[in-house]
Each structure stands twice: as structure tokens, then as C-alpha cells.
XYZ file of N, CA and C in Angstrom:
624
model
N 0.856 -14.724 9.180
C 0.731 -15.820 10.145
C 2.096 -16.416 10.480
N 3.390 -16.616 9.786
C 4.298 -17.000 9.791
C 5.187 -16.252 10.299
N 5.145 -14.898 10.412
C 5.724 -13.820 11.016
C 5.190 -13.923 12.523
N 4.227 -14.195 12.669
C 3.433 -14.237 14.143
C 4.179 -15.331 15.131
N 4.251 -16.325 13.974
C 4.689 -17.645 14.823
C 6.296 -17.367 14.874
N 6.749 -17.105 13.772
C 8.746 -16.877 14.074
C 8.910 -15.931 15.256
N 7.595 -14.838 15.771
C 8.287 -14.227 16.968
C 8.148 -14.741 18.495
N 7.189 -16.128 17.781
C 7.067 -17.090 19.455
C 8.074 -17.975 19.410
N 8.088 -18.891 18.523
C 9.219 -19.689 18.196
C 10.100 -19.472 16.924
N 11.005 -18.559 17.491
C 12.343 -18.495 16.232
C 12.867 -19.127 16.116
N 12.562 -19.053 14.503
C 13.169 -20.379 13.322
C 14.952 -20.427 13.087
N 14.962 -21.409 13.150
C 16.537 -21.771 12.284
C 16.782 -21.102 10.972
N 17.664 -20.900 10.552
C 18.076 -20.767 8.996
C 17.977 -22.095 8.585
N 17.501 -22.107 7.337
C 17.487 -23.664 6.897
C 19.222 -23.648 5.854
N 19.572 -22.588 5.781
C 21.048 -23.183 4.816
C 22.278 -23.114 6.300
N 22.076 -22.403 7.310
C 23.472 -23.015 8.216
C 22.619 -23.270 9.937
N 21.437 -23.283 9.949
C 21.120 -23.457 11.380
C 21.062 -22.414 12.442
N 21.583 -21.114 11.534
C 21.792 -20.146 12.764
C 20.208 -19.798 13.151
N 20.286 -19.025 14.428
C 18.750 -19.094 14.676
C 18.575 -17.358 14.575
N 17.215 -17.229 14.219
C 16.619 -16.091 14.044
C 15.358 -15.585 12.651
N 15.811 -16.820 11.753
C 15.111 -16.353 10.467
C 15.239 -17.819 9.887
N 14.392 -18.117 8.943
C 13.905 -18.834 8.248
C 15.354 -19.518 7.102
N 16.033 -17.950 6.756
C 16.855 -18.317 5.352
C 17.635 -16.893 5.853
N 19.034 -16.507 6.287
C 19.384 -15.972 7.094
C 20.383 -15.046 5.918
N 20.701 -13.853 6.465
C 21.213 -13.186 4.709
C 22.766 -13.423 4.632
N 23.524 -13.846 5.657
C 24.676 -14.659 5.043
C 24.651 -15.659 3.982
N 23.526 -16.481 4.162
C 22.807 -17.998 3.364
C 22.821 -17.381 1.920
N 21.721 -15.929 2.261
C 21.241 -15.712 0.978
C 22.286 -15.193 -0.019
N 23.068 -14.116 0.415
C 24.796 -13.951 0.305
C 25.220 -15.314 -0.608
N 25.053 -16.143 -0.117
C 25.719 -17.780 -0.713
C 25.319 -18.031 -2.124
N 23.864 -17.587 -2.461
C 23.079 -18.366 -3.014
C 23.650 -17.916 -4.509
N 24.132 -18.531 -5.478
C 24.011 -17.997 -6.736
C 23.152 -17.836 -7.907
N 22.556 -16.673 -7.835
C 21.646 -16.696 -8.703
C 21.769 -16.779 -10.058
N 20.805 -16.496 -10.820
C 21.100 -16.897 -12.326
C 20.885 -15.689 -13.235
N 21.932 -15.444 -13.378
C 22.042 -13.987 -14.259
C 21.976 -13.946 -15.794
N 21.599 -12.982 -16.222
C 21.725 -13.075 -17.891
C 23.011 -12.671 -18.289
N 22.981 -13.049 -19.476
C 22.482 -13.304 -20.500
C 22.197 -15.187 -20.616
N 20.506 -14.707 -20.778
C 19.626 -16.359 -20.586
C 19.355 -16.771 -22.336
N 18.973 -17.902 -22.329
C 18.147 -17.970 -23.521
C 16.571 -17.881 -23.670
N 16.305 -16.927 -23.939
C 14.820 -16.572 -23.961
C 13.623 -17.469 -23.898
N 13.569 -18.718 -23.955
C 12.904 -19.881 -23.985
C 13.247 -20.492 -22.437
N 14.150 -21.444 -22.384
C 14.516 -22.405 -21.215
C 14.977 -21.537 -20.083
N 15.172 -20.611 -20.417
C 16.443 -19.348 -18.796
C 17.885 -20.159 -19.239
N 18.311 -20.804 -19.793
C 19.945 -21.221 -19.535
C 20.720 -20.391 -19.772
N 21.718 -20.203 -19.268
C 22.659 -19.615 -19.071
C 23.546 -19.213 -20.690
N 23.792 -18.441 -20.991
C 24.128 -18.084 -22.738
C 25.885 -17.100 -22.337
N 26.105 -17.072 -23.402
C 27.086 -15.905 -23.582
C 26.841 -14.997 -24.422
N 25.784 -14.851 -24.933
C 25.021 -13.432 -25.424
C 23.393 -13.918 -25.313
N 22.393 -13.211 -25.429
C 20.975 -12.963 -25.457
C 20.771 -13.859 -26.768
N 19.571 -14.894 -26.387
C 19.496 -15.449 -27.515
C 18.035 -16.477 -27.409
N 18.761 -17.542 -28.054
C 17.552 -18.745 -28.166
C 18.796 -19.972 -28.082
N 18.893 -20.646 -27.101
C 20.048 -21.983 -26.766
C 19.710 -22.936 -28.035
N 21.046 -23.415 -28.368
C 20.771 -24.240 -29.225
C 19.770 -25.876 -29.299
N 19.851 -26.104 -27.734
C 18.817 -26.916 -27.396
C 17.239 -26.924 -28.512
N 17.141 -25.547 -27.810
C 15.454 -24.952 -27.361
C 15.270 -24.624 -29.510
N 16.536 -24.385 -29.851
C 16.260 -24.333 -31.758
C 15.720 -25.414 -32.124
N 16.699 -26.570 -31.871
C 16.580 -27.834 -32.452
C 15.753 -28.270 -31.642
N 15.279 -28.165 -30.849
C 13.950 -29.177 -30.560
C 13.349 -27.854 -29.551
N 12.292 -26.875 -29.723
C 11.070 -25.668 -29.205
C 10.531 -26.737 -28.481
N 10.627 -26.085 -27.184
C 10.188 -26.895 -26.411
C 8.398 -26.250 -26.288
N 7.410 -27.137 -25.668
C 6.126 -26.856 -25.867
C 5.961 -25.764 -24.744
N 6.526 -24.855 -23.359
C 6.392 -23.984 -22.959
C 6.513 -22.518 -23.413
N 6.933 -21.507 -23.547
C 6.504 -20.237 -24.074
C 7.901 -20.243 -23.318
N 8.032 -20.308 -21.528
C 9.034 -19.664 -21.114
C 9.098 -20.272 -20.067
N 10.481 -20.784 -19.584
C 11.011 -21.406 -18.326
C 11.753 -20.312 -17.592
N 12.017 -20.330 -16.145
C 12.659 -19.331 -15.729
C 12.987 -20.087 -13.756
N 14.409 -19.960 -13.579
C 14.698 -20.511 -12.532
C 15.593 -19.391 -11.474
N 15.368 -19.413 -10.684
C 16.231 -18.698 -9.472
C 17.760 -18.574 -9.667
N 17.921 -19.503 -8.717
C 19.055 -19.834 -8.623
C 19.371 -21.265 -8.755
N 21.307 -21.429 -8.912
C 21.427 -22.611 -8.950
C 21.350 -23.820 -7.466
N 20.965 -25.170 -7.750
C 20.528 -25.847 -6.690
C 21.889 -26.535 -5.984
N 22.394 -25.403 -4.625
C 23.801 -25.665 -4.220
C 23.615 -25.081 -3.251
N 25.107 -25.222 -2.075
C 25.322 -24.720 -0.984
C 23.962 -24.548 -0.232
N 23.624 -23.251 0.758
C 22.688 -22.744 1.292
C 21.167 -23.499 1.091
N 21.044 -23.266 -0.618
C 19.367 -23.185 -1.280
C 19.508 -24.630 -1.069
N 20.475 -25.270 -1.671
C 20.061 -26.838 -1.465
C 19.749 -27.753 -0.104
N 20.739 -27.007 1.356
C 20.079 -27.438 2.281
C 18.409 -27.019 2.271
N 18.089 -25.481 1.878
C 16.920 -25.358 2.482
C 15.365 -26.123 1.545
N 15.796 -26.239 0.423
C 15.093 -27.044 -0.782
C 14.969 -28.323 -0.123
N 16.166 -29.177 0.736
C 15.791 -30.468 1.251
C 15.023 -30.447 2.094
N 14.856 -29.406 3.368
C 14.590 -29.354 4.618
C 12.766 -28.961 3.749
N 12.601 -28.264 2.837
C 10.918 -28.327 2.568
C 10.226 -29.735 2.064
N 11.305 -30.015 1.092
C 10.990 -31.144 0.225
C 10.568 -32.241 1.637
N 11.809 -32.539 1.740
C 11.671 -34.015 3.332
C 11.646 -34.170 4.339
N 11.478 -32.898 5.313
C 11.900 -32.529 6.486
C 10.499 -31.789 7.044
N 9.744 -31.146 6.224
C 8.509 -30.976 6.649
C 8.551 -29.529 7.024
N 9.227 -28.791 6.891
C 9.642 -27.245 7.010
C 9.102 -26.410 6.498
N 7.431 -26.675 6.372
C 6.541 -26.003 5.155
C 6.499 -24.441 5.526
N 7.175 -23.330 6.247
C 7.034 -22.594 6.300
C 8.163 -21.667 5.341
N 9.278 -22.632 5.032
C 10.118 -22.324 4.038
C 9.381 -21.768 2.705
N 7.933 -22.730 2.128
C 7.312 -22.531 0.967
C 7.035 -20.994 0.554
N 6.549 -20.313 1.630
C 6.598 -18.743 1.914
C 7.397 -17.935 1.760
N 8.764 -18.388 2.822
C 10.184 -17.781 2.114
C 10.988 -17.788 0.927
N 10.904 -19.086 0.263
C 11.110 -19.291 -0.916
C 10.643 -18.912 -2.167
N 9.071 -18.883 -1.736
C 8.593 -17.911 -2.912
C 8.689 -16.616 -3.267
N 9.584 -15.741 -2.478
C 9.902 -14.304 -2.073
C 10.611 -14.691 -3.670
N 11.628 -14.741 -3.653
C 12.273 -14.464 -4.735
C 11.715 -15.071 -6.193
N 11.083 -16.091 -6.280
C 10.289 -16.026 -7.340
C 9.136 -15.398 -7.711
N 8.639 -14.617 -6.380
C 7.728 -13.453 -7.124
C 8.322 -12.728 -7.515
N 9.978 -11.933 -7.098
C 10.681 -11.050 -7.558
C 10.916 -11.163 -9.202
N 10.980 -12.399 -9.318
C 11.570 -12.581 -10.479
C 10.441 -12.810 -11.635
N 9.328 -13.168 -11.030
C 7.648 -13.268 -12.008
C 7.603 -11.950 -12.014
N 7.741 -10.721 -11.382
C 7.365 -9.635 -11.898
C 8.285 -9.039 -12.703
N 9.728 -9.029 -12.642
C 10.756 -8.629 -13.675
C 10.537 -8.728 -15.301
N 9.565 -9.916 -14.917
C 9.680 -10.862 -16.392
C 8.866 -10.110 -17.134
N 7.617 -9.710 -16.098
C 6.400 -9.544 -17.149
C 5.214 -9.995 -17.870
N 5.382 -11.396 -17.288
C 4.500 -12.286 -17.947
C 2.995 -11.924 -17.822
N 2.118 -12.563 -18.072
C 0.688 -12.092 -18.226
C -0.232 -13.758 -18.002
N -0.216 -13.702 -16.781
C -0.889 -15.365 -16.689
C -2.427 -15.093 -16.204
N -3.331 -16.381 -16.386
C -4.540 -16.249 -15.781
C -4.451 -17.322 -14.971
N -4.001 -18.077 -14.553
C -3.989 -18.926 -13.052
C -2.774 -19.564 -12.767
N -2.938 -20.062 -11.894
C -0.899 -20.369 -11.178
C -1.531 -21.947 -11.019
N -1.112 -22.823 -10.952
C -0.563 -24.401 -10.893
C 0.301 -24.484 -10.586
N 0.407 -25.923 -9.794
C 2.092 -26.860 -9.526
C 2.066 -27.837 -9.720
N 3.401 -28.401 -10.195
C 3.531 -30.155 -10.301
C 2.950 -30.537 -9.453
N 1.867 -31.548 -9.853
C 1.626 -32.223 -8.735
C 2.374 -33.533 -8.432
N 1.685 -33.857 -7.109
C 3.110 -34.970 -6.643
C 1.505 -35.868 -6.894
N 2.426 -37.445 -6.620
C 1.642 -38.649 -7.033
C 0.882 -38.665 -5.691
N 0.052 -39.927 -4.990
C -0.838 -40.614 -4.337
C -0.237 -40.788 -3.289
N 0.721 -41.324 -3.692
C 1.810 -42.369 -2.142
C 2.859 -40.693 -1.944
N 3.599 -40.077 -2.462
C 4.087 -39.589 -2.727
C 3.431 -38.170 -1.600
N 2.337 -38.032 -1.852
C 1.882 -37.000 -0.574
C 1.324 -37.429 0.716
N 0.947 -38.951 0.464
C 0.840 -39.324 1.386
C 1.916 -40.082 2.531
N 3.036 -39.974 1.499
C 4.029 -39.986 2.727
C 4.524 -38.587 3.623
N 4.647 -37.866 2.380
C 4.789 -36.432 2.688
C 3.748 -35.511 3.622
N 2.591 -35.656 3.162
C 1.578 -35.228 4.477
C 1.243 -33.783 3.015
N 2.381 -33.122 1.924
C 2.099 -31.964 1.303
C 2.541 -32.286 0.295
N 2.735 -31.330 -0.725
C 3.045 -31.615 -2.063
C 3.960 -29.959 -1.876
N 5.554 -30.193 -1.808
C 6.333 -28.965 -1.839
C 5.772 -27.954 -2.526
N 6.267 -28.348 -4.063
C 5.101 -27.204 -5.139
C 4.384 -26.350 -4.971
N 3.230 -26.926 -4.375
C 2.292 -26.436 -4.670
C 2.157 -25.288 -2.932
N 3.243 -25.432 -1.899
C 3.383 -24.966 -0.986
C 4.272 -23.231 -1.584
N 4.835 -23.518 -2.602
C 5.908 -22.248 -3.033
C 4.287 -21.192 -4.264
N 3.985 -22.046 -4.969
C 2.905 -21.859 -5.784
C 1.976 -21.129 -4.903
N 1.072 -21.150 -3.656
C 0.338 -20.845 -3.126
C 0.866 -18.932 -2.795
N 1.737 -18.528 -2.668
C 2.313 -16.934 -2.400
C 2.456 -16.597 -3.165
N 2.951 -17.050 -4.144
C 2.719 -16.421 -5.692
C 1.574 -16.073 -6.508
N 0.712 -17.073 -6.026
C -0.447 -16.892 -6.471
C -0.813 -15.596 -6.074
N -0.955 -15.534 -4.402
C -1.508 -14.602 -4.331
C -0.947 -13.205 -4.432
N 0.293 -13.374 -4.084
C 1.344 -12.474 -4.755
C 0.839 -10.979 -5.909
N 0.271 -12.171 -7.139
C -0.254 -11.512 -8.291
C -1.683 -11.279 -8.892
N -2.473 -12.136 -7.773
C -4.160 -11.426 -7.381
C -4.578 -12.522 -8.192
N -4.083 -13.663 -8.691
C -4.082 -14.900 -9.625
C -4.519 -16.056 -8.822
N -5.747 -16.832 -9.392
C -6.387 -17.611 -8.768
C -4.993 -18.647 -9.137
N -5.291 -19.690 -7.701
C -4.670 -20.506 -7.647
C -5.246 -22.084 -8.160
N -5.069 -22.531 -9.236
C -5.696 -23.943 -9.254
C -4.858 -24.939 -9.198
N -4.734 -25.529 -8.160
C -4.045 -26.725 -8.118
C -4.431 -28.242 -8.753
N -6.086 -27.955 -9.231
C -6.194 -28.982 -9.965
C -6.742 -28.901 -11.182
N -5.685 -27.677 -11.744
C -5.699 -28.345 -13.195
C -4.835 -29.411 -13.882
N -3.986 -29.836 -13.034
C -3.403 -30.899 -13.398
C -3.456 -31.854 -12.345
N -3.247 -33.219 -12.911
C -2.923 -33.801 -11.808
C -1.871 -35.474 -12.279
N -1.678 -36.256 -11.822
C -0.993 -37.085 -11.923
C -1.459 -38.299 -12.126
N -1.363 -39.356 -12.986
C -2.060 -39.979 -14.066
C -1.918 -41.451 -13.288
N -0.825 -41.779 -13.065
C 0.343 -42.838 -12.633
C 1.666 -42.199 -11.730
N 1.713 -43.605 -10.853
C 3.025 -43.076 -9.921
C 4.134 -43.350 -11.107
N 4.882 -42.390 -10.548
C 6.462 -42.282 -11.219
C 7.547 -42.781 -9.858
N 8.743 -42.981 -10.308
C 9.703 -43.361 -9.492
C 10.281 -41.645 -8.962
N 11.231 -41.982 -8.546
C 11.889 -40.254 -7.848
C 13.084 -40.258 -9.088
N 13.073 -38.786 -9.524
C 13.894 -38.498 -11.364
C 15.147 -38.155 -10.598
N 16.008 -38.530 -8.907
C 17.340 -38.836 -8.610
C 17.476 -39.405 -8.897
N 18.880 -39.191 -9.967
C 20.026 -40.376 -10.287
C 20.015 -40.843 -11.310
N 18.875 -40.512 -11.803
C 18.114 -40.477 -13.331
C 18.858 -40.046 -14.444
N 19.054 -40.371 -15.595
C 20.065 -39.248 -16.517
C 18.843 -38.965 -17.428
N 18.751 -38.196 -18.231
C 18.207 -36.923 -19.050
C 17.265 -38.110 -19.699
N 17.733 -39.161 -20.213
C 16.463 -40.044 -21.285
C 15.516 -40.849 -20.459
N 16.607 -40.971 -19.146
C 15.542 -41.748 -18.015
C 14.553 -41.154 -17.376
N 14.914 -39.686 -17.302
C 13.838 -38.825 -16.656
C 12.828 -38.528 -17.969
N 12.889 -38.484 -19.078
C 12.104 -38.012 -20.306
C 11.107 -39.612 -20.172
N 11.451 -40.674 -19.599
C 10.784 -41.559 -20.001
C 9.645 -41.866 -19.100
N 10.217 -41.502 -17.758
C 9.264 -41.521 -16.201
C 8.851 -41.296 -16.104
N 8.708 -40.247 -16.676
C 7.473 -39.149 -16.710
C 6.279 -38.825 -17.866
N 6.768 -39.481 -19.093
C 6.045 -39.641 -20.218
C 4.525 -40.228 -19.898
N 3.479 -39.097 -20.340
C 2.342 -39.765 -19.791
C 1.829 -39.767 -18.687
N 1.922 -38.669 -18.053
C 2.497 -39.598 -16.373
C 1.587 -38.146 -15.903
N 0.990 -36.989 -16.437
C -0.221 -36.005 -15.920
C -0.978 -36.203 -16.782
N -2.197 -35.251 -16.501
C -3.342 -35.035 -17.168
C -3.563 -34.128 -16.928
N -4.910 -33.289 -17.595
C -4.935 -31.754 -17.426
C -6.460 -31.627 -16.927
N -6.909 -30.493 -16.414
C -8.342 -30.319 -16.659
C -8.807 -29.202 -17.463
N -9.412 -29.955 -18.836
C -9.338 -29.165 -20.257
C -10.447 -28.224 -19.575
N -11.280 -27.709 -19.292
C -11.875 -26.968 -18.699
C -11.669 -26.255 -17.568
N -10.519 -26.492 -17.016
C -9.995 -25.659 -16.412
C -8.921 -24.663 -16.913
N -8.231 -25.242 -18.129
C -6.726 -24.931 -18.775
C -7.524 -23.710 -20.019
N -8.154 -24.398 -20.558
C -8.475 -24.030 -22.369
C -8.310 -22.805 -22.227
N -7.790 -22.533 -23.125
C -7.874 -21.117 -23.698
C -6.936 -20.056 -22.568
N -6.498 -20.621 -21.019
C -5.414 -19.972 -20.412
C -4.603 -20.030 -20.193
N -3.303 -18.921 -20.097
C -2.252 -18.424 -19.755
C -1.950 -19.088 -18.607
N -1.406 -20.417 -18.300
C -0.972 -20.952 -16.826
C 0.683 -20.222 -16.644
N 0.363 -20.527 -15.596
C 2.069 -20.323 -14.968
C 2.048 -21.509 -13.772
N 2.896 -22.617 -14.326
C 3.270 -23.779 -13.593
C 4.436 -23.652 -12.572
N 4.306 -24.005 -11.636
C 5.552 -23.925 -10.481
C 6.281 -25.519 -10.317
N 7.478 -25.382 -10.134
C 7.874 -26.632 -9.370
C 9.566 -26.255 -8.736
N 9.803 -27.544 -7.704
C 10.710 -26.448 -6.628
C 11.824 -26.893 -7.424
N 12.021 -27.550 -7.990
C 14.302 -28.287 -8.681
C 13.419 -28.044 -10.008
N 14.293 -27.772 -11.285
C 14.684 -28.148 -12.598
C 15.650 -28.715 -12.828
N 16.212 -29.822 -13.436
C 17.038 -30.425 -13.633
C 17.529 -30.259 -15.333
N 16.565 -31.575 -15.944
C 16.843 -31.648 -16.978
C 15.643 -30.858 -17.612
N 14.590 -30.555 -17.311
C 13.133 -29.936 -17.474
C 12.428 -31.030 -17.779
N 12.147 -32.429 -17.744
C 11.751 -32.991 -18.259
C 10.592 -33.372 -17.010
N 10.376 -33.236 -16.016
C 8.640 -32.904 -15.686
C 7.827 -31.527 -16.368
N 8.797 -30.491 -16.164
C 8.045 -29.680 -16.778
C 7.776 -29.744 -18.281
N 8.268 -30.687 -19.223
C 7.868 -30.899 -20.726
C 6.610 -31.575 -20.175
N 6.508 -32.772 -19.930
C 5.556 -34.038 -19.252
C 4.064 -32.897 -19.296
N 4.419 -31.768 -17.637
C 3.308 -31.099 -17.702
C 2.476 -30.179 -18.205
N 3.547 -29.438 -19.359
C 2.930 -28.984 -20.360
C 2.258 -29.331 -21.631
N 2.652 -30.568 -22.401
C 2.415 -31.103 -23.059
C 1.043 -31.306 -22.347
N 0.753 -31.973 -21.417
C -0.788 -32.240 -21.019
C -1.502 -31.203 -20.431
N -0.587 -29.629 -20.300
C -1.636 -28.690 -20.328
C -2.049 -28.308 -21.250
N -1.419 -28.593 -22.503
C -1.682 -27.913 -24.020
C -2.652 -28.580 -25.121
């Protein structure tokens, strides 16, 4: 459907504006991805194959985090232009490379989820980004999509500008799960920035 519409009205690049494509391969050229050697837990960046000293001293409650690229140049214009700009056809393009990278991995999930966003929060937005990148992946891997096995408990503030204990605190408490939807499965949670990971602790902890 998105292919149909880019050949009536061709899209901008969302990282320099040129017109013709969505995310244009000079852009993608730009983008730096995240190469190994990772730490087998969080994806961070290592100087040999391992387990980060983070993820020793405090195992975090996910199995396995795993991120693209870093959030700069190109990706970061086009990450804004979905997030606030309303560019939901980006969610499609963007998920290209994280299916690339869900199948590398190997993982073995039984349903796909996304952060969900709060009350006011989509209703300013009109969408919930997430769960816009989450939706191709899903189907991507023949994996039902549930968007409400989680959901959001209380509004939170926005985790910009935030430092690492402020975001661990905003979010504390702050989902819920649906134990009958979760129990006993293999989720694979989406969300579009990682920062410090501290939504994604928040939403696992209340998927678990």
C-alpha cells in the first residue's frame, strides 16, 4: 500500500529531504550501525564478545536487548519526523532493518508488543510510534501482533533531558501487563530510541 502511494506522491527522504524515497541510500550510507563485538545481554558495544559489566552486576530482567543503529545524523532526523511530525509511513521503512536484524539473531518469540505510549500522549499524537515499527515485524515473522499486552498504568513525563536515575524513576510502575495474554510467552517488545534502557526494564519487569 505504501509503495502504491510513493508512486502517486513521491516521498521525501526523511534524513536530507531529497525527493524520491522515504530514507534515501546516501542517508542510509550515513547511518552507523552497531557492530559486534556486543554484549550478549544489553547489545552494547564491547571490545571482545561477552557479558558488559553493567548487565554482571546488576542481569537485567530481559533475556536480550538489541538496537540498530546509533541515534544520529540521517536516523535521527527520520526517528523525529515519525515520532512528531506524523510521517507514519516511515514505521514501515524503519522496520526493514529491524527485521533484518530479528532474523540474524534467531530468536524464537510467540507474539510481538510495543511500548505503549500514555492517554494524552496518543492523543496528541493521533499514534503511538512503536507500535507503528512493531506492526511489520510482526508480520514480517507470521507472529501475532498484541499490542495489548501491555499497557500504561499512569502518565509519565517525556525521559528528554532526563539522566539515567531520573528516567529509572519515571517510569517505575508506570505499565502493566495482561497476565493472560503474556504467561508462559516468548514476547518480543519493540520501542523506537534506547537510551538508558530504562522503559524497557519498566516493561519487562511488568511483563514477567
Amino acid at each position: 500500500a505504501w509503495t502504491s502511494l510513493d508512486w502517486v506522491y513521491p516521498p521525501r527522504c526523511s534524513g536530507c529531504g531529497s525527493i524520491g524515497s522515504r530514507f534515501c541510500d546516501l542517508c542510509l550510507q550515513e547511518i552507523q550501525s552497531i557492530q559486534p563485538p556486543i554484549c550478549l545481554i544489553c547489545g552494547c558495544g564491547l571490545e571482545a564478545p561477552g557479558i558488559c559489566r553493567s548487565c554482571q552486576q546488576n542481569p537485567p530482567v530481559f533475556t536480550g536487548m538489541r538496537s540498530w543503529a546509533l541515534f544520529s545524523g540521517p536516523l535521527r532526523n527520520a526517528m523525529h519526523r515519525l515520532k512528531y511530525k506524523r510521517d507514519v509511513a516511515l514505521g514501515d521503512t524503519l522496520a526493514q532493518p529491524l527485521i533484518r536484524l530479528l532474523t540474524s539473531n534467531g530468536w524464537k518469540i510467540d507474539i510481538v508488543t510495543a511500548v505503549p505510549a500514555g492517554v494524552a500522549r496518543r492523543a496528541e499524537r493521533g499514534y503511538n510510534q512503536a507500535a507503528l515499527l512493531a506492526k511489520p515485524i510482526a508480520l514480517s515473522q507470521g507472529t501475532p501482533l498484541r499490542l495489548e499486552a501491555l499497557s500504561k498504568s499512569r502518565e509519565t513525563r517525556s525521559q528528554v533531558g532526563l539522566n539515567a536515575l531520573e528516567r529509572l524513576r519515571n517510569v517505575e510502575n508506570a505499565f502493566q501487563a495482561d497476565s493472560g495474554c503474556v504467561q508462559g510467552k516468548r514476547i518480543l517488545l519493540i520501542d523506537d530510541i534506547a537510551t538508558s534502557g530504562a522503559t524497557v526494564m519498566a516493561c519487562t519487569q511488568a511483563l514477567t
